[in-house]
Short mmCIF file of C-alpha atoms and ligand atoms in Angstrom, two decimals:
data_model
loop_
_atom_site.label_atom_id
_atom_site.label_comp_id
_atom_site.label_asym_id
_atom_site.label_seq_id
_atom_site.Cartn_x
_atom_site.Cartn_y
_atom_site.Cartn_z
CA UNK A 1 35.01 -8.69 -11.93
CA UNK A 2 32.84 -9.74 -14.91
CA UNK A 3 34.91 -12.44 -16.06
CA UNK A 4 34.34 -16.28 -15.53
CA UNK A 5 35.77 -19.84 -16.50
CA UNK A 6 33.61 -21.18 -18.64
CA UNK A 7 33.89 -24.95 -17.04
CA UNK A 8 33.50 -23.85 -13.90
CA UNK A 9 31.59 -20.53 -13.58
CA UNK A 10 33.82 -18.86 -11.17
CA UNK A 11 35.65 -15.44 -11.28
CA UNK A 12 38.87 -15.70 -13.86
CA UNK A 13 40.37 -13.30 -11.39
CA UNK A 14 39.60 -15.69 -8.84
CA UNK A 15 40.55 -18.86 -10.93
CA UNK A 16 43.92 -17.78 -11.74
CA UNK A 17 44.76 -16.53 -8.30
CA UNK A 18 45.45 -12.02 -8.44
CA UNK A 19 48.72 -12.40 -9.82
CA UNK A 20 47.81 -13.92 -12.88
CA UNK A 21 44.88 -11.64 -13.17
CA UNK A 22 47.00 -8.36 -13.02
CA UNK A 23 49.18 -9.91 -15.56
CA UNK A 24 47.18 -10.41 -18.62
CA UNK A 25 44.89 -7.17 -17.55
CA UNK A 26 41.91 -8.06 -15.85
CA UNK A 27 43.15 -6.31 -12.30
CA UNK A 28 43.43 -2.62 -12.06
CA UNK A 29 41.70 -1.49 -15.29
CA UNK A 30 38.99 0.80 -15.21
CA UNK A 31 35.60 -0.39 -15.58
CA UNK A 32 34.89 1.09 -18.93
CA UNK A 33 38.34 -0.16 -20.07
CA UNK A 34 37.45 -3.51 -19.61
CA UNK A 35 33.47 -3.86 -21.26
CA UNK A 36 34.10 -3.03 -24.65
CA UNK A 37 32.06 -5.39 -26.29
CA UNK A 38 28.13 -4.57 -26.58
CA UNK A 39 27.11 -8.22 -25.92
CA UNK A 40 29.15 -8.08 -22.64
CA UNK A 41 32.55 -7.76 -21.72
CA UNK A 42 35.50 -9.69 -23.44
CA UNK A 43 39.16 -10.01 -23.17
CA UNK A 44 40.40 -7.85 -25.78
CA UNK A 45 43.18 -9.39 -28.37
CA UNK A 46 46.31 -7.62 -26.48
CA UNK A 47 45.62 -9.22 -23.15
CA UNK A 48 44.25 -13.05 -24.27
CA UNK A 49 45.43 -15.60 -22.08
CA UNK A 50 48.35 -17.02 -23.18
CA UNK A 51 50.16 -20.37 -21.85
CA UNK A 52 50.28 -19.25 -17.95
CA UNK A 53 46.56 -20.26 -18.60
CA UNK A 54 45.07 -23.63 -17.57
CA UNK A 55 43.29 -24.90 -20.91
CA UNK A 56 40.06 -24.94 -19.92
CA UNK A 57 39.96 -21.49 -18.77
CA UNK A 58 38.59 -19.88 -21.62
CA UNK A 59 36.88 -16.82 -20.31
CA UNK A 60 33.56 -16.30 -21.26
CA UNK A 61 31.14 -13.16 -21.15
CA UNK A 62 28.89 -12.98 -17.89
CA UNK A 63 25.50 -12.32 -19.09
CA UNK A 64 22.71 -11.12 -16.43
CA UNK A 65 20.28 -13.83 -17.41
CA UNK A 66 22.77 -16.35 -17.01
CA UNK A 67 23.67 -15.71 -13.40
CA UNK A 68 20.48 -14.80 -12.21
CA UNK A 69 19.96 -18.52 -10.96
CA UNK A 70 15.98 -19.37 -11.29
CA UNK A 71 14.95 -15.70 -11.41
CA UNK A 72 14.90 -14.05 -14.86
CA UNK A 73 16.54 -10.91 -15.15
CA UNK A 74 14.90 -8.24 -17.99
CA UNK A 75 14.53 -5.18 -19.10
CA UNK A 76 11.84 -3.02 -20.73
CA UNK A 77 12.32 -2.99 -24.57
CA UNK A 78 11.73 -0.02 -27.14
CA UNK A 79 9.52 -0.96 -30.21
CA UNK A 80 11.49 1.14 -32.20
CA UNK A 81 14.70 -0.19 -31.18
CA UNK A 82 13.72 -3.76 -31.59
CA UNK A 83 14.99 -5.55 -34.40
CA UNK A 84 16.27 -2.16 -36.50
CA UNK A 85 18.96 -1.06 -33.94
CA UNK A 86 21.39 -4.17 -34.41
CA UNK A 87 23.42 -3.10 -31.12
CA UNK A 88 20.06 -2.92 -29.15
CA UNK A 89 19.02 -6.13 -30.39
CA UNK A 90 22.04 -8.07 -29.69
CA UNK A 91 22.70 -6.96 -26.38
CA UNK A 92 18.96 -7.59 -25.67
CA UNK A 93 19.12 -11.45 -26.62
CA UNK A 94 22.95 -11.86 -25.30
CA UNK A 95 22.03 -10.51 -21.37
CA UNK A 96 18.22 -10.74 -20.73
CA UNK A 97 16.04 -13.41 -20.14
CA UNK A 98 12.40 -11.51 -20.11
CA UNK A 99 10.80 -8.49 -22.07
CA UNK A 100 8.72 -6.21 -20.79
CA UNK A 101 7.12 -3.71 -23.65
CA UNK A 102 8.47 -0.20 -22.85
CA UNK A 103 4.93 1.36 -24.61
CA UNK A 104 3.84 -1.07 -26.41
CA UNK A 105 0.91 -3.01 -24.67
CA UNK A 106 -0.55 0.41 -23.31
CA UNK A 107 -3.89 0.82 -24.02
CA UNK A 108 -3.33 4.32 -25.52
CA UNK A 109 -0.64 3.40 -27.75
CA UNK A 110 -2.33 0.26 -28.69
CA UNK A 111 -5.40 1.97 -29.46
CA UNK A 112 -5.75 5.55 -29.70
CA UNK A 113 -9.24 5.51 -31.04
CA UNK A 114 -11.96 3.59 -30.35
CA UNK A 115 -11.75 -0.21 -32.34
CA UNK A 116 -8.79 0.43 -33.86
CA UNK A 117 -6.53 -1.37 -31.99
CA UNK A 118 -2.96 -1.76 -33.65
CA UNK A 119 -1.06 -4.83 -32.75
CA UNK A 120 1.81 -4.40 -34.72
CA UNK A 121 4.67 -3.62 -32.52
CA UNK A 122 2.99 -5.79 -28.97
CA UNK A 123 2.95 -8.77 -31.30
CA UNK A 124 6.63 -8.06 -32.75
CA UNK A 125 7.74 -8.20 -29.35
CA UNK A 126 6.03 -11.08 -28.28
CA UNK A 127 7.30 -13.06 -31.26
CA UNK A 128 11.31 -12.16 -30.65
CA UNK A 129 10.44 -13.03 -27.20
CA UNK A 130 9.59 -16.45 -27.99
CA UNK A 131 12.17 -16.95 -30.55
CA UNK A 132 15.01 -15.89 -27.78
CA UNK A 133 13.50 -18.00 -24.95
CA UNK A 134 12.47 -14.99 -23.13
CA UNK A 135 9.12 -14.72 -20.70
CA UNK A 136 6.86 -11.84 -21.14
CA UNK A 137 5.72 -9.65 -18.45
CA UNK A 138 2.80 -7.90 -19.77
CA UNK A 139 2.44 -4.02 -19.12
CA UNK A 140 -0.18 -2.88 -18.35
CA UNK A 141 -3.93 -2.83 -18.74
CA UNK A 142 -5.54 -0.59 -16.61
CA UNK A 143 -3.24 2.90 -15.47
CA UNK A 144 -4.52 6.29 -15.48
CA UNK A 145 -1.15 7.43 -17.75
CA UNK A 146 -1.28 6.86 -21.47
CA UNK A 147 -4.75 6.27 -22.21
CA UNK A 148 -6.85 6.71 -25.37
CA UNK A 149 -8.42 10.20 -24.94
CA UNK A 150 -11.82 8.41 -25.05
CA UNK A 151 -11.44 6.54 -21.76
CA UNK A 152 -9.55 9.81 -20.09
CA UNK A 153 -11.76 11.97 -20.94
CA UNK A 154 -14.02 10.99 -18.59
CA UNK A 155 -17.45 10.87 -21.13
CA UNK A 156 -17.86 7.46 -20.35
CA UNK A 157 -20.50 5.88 -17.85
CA UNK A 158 -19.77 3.37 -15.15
CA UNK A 159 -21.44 0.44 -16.90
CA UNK A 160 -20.17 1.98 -20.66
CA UNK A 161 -16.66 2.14 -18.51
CA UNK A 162 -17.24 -0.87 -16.68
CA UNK A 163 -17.62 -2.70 -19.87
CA UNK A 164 -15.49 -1.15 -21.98
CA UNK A 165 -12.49 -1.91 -19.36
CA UNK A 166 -13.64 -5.77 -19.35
CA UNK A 167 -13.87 -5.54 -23.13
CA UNK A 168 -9.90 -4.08 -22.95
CA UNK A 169 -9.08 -6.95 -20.77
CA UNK A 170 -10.23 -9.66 -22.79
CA UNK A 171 -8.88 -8.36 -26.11
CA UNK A 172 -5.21 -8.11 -25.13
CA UNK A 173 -4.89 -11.07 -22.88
CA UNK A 174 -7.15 -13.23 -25.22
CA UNK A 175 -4.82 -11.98 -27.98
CA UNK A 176 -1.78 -13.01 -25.88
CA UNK A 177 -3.21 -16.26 -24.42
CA UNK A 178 -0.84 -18.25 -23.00
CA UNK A 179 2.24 -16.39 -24.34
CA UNK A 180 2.92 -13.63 -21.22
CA UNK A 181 4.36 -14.99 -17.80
CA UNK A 182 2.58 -12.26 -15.81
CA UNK A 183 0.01 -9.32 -16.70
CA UNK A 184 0.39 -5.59 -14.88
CA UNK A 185 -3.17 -5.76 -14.79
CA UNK A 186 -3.43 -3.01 -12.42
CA UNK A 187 -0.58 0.18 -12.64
CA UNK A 188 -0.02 3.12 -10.14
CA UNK A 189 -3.58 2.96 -8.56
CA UNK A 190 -2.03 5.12 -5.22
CA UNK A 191 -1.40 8.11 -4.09
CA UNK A 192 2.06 8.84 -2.16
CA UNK A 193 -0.31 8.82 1.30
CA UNK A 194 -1.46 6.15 0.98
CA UNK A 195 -4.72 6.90 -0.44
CA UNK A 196 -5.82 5.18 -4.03
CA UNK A 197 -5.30 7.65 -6.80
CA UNK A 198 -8.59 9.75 -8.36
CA UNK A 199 -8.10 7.76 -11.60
CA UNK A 200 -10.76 8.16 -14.22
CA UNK A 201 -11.51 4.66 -13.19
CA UNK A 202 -11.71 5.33 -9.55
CA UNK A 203 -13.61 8.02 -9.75
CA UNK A 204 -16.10 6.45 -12.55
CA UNK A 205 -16.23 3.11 -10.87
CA UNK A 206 -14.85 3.10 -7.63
CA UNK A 207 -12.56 1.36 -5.24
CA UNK A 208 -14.23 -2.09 -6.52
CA UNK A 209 -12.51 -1.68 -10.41
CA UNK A 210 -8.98 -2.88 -8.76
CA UNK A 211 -10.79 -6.46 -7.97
CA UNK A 212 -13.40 -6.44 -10.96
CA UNK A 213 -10.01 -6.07 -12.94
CA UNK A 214 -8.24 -9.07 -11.60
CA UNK A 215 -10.98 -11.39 -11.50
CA UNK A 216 -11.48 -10.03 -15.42
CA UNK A 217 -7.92 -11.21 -15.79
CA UNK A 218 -7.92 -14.45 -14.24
CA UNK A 219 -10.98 -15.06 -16.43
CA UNK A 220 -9.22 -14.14 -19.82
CA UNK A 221 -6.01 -16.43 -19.21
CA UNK A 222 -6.10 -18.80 -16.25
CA UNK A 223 -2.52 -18.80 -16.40
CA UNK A 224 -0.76 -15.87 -16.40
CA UNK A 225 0.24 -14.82 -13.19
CA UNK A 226 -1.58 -11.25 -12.19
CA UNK A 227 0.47 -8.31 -10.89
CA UNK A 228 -0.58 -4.76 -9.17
CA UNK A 229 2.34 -2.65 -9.87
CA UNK A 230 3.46 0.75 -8.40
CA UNK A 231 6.47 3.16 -7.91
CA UNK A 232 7.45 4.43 -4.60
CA UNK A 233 6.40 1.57 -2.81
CA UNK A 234 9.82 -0.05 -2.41
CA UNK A 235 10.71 0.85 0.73
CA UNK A 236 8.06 0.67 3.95
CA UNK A 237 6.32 4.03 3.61
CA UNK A 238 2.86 5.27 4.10
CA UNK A 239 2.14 4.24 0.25
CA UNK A 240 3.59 0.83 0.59
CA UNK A 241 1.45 0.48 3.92
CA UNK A 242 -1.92 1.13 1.44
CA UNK A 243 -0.73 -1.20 -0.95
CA UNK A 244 0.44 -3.61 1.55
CA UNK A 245 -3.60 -3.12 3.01
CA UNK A 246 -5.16 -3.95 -0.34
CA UNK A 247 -3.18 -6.67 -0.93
CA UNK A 248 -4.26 -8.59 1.46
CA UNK A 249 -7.96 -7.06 1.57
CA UNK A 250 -8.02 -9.04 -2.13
CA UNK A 251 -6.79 -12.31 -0.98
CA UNK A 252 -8.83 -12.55 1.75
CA UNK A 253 -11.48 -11.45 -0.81
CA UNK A 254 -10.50 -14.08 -2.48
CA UNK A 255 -9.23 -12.36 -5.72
CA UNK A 256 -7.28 -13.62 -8.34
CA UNK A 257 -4.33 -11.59 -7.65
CA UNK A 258 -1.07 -13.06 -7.54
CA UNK A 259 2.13 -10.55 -7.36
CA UNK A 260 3.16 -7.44 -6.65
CA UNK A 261 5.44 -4.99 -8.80
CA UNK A 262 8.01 -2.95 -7.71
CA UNK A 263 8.93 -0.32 -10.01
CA UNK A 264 11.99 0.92 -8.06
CA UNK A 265 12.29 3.41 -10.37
CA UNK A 266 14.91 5.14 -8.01
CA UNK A 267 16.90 8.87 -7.55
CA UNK A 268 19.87 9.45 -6.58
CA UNK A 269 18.92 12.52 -4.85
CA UNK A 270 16.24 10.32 -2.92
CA UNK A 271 17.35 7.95 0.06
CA UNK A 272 17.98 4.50 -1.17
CA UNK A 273 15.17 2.44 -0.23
CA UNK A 274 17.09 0.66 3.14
CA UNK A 275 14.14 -1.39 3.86
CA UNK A 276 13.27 -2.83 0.74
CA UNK A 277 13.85 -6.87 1.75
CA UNK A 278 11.57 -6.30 4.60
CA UNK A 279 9.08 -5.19 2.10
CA UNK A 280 9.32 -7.49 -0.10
CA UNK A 281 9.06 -9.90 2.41
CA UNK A 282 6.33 -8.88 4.34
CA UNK A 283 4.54 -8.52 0.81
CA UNK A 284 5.29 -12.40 -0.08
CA UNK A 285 3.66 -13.51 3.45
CA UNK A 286 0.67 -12.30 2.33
CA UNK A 287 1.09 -15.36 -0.36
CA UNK A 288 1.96 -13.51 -3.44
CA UNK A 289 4.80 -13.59 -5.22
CA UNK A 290 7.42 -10.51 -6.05
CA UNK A 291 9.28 -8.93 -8.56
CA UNK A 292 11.01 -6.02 -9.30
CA UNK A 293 9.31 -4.36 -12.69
CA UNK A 294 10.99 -0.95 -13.69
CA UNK A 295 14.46 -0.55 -11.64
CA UNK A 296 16.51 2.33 -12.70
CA UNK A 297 18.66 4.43 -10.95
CA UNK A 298 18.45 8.40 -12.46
CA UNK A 299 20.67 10.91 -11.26
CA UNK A 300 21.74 14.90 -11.78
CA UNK A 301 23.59 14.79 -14.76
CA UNK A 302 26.59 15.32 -15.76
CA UNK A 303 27.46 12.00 -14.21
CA UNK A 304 31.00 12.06 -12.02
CA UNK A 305 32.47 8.64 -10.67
CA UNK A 306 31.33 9.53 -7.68
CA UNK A 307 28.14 9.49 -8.41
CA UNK A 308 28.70 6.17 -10.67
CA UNK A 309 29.58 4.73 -7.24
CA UNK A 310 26.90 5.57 -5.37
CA UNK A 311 24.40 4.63 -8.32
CA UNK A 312 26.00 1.30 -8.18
CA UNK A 313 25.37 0.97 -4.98
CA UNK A 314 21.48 1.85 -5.16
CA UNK A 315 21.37 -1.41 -7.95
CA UNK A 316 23.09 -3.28 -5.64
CA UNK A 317 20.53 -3.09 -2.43
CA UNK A 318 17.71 -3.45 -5.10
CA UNK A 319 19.26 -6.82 -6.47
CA UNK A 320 20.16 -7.86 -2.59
CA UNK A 321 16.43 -7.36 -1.44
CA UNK A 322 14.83 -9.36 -4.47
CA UNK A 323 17.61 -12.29 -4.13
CA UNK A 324 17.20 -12.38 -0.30
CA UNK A 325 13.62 -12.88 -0.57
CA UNK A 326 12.26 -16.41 -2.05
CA UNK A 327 9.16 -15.31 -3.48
CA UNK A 328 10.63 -12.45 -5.73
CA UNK A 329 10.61 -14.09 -9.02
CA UNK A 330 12.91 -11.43 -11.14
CA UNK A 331 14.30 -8.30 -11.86
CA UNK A 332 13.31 -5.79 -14.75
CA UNK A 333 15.57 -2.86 -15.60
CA UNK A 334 13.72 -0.11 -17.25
CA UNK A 335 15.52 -0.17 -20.69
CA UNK A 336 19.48 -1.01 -21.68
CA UNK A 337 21.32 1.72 -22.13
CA UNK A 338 21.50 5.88 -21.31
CA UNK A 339 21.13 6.22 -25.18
CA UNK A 340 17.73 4.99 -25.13
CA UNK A 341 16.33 5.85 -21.34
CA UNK A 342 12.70 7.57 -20.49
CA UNK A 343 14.05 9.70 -17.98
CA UNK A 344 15.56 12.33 -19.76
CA UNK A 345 12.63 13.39 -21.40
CA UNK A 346 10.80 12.94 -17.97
CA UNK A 347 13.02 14.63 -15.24
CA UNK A 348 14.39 17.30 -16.59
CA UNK A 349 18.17 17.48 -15.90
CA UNK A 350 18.49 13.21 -14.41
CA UNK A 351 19.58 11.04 -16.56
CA UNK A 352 22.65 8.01 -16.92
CA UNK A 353 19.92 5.55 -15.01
CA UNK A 354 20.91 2.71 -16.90
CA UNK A 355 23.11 -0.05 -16.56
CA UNK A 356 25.23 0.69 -19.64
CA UNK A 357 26.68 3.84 -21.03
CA UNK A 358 25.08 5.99 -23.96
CA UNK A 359 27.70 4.14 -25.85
CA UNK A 360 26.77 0.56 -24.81
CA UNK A 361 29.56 0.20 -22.32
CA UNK A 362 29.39 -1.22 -18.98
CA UNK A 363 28.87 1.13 -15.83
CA UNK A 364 29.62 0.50 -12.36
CA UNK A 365 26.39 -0.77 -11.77
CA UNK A 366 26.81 -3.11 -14.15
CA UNK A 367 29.06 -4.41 -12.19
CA UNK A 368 27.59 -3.91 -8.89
CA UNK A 369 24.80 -6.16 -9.93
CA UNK A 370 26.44 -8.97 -11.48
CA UNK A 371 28.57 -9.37 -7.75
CA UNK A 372 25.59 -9.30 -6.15
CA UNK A 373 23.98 -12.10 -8.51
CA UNK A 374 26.84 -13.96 -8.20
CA UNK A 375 27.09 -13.39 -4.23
CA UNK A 376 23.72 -15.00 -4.03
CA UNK A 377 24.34 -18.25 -6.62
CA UNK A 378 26.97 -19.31 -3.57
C1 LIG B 401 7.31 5.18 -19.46
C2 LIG B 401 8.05 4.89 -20.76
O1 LIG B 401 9.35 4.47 -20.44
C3 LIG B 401 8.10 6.14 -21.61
O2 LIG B 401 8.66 5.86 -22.89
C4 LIG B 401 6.71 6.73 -21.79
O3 LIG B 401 6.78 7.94 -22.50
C5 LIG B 401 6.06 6.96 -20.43
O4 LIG B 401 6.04 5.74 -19.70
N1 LIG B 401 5.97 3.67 -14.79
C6 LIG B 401 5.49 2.75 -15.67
C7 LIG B 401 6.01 2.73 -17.07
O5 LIG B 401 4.70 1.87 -15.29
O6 LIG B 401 5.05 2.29 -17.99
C8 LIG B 401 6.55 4.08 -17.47
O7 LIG B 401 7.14 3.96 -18.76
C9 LIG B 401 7.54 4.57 -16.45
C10 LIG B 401 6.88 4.74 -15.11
#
């Protein structure tokens, strides 16, 4: 049920007791029936309360960052969606309380050759951030993926590499001073094992670039809160395990580093990640703070309800583990709609990962995760 009272923040359904809700609609319509509207769902014109309705129940749409109690709730945001697609854009502002740029803080995309570093669309975002009242999660500085061909390539000394990472560093948090909540500083530095990832920086600098990098960081903006961020690591697994090791290697090190990302970038054809609280939570008592940075749920497509269902429930134990666990701060999805999502383009044949329909329409999982944001504001 997606509806509330605006006075009093509880179900309509609930409010007016079942009866009532089956009679003007709001019971035993399908999900997609009832979320027409791309800001959220409303009450269409044909079932608007009428006099059986206490005055002051004026339903209102539920909006994820609204329910989400002192966590934010995002989602990653595509620069070329941003302010030109007017559906995007509104459903952006109306539900989510933090950005995260899809592409557009990358160090590849932001500079594809050397010195000529192009701003435009990082500071577009960070400006309709602030004028919406939404926190910034910067993403990412240093990841082996989308780099400028003249750090991959691998021509590059340690101390030209060394220096030209600091240089990186300081230039995009300097730029951003103040303005991001929390920096990826360091993305996807492990293998599946376990075992840390034969990056060009790695291999160039060795295992010592992960702390150089935060203490780099902490330097550039005091601040802003400084993640390490990785996929696969939701659950306890062999590559959580070496994260969960560095971790606290660092703070005993006593390195700036104060979060941990979970992308939770999950499959349907995967196990759900049944352990993920306990992660979390044996992540925070290390004295870092949590959040999950990338969730989406992809599956085989065509999508069936079945499926729906079960996707729903994935988002579900996701939002459980983060609101069960103090220190997890938030909850990113990994872009708005099917329309718009990476995974297409990325695994062959998944797709429908989102929380809304290629037509900007509610999906089960929509729904899943406002209950369980609303189970935990109780
Ligand atoms: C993805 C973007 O969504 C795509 O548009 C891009 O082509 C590739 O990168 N882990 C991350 C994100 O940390 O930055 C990735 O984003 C998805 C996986």
């Amino acid at each position: 049920m997606r509806f509330r009272n605006g006075s009093r923040g509880s179900t309509l359904a609930v409010r007016l007791g079942l009866a009532a809700a089956v009679s003007i609609g709001l019971v035993g319509c399908g999900s997609q029936a009832a979320t027409s509207s791309p800001a959220g769902p409303s009450l269409s014109p044909s079932v608007a309360p009428t006099a059986t309705l206490a005055p002051t129940a004026t339903p209102v749409p539920v909006n994820l960052k609204d329910i989400s109690g002192t966590r934010y709730f995002g989602t990653a945001v595509n620069d070329r969606l941003l302010g030109s697609d007017a559906e995007f854009t509104k459903l952006l502002n109306a539900q989510f309380s933090q950005v995260t740029a899809e592409n557009a803080m990358k160090w590849g995309p932001l500079e594809p050759t050397q010195g000529n570093i192009d701003w435009t669309a990082a500071d577009a975002l960070v400006a309709s951030a602030q004028a919406n009242g939404q926190k910034v999660r910067g993403h990412t500085l240093v990841w082996h993926s989308q780099l400028p061909t003249f750090i991959s390539d691998g021509h590059l000394t340690k101390a030209q590499l060394n220096d030209t990472v600091k240089a990186h560093i300081e230039a995009e948090m300097g730029r951003y001073k103040g303005k991001i909540y929390a920096w990826d500083v360091v993305n996807e530095a492990f293998n599946d094992d376990g075992t840390m990832r034969q990056s060009v920086f790695e291999t160039t600098l060795g295992d010592g670039y992960i702390a150089d990098a935060f203490r780099w960081a902490h330097a550039a903006d005091p601040a802003a809160k400084l993640y390490i961020n990785d996929y696969d690591t939701d659950d306890i697994n062999p590559k959580s395990d070496g994260l969960y090791a560095l971790v606290k290697k660092l703070k005993a090190d006593g390195v700036p580093i104060d979060g941990v990302g979970f992308q939770a970038h999950l499959d349907l054809e995967n196990n759900p990640p049944a352990k993920m609280a306990e992660n979390l939570q044996r992540f925070a008592a290390l004295g870092v703070e949590v959040a999950i940075t990338e969730l989406d749920v992809r599956l085989a497509t065509p999508s069936t309800p079945d499926k729906l269902k079960t996707q729903a429930d994935y988002y579900k134990l996701v939002v459980e583990a983060c609101v069960s666990t103090p220190a997890c701060v938030g909850i990113t999805v990994w872009g708005i709609s099917d329309r718009d999502s990476w995974v297409p383009m990325t695994f062959p044949g998944k797709g429908d990962a989102d929380l809304y329909d290629a037509s900007f329409k509610t999906k089960p999982a929509y729904d899943a995760v406002v209950q369980a944001l609303e189970a935990a504001a109780k």
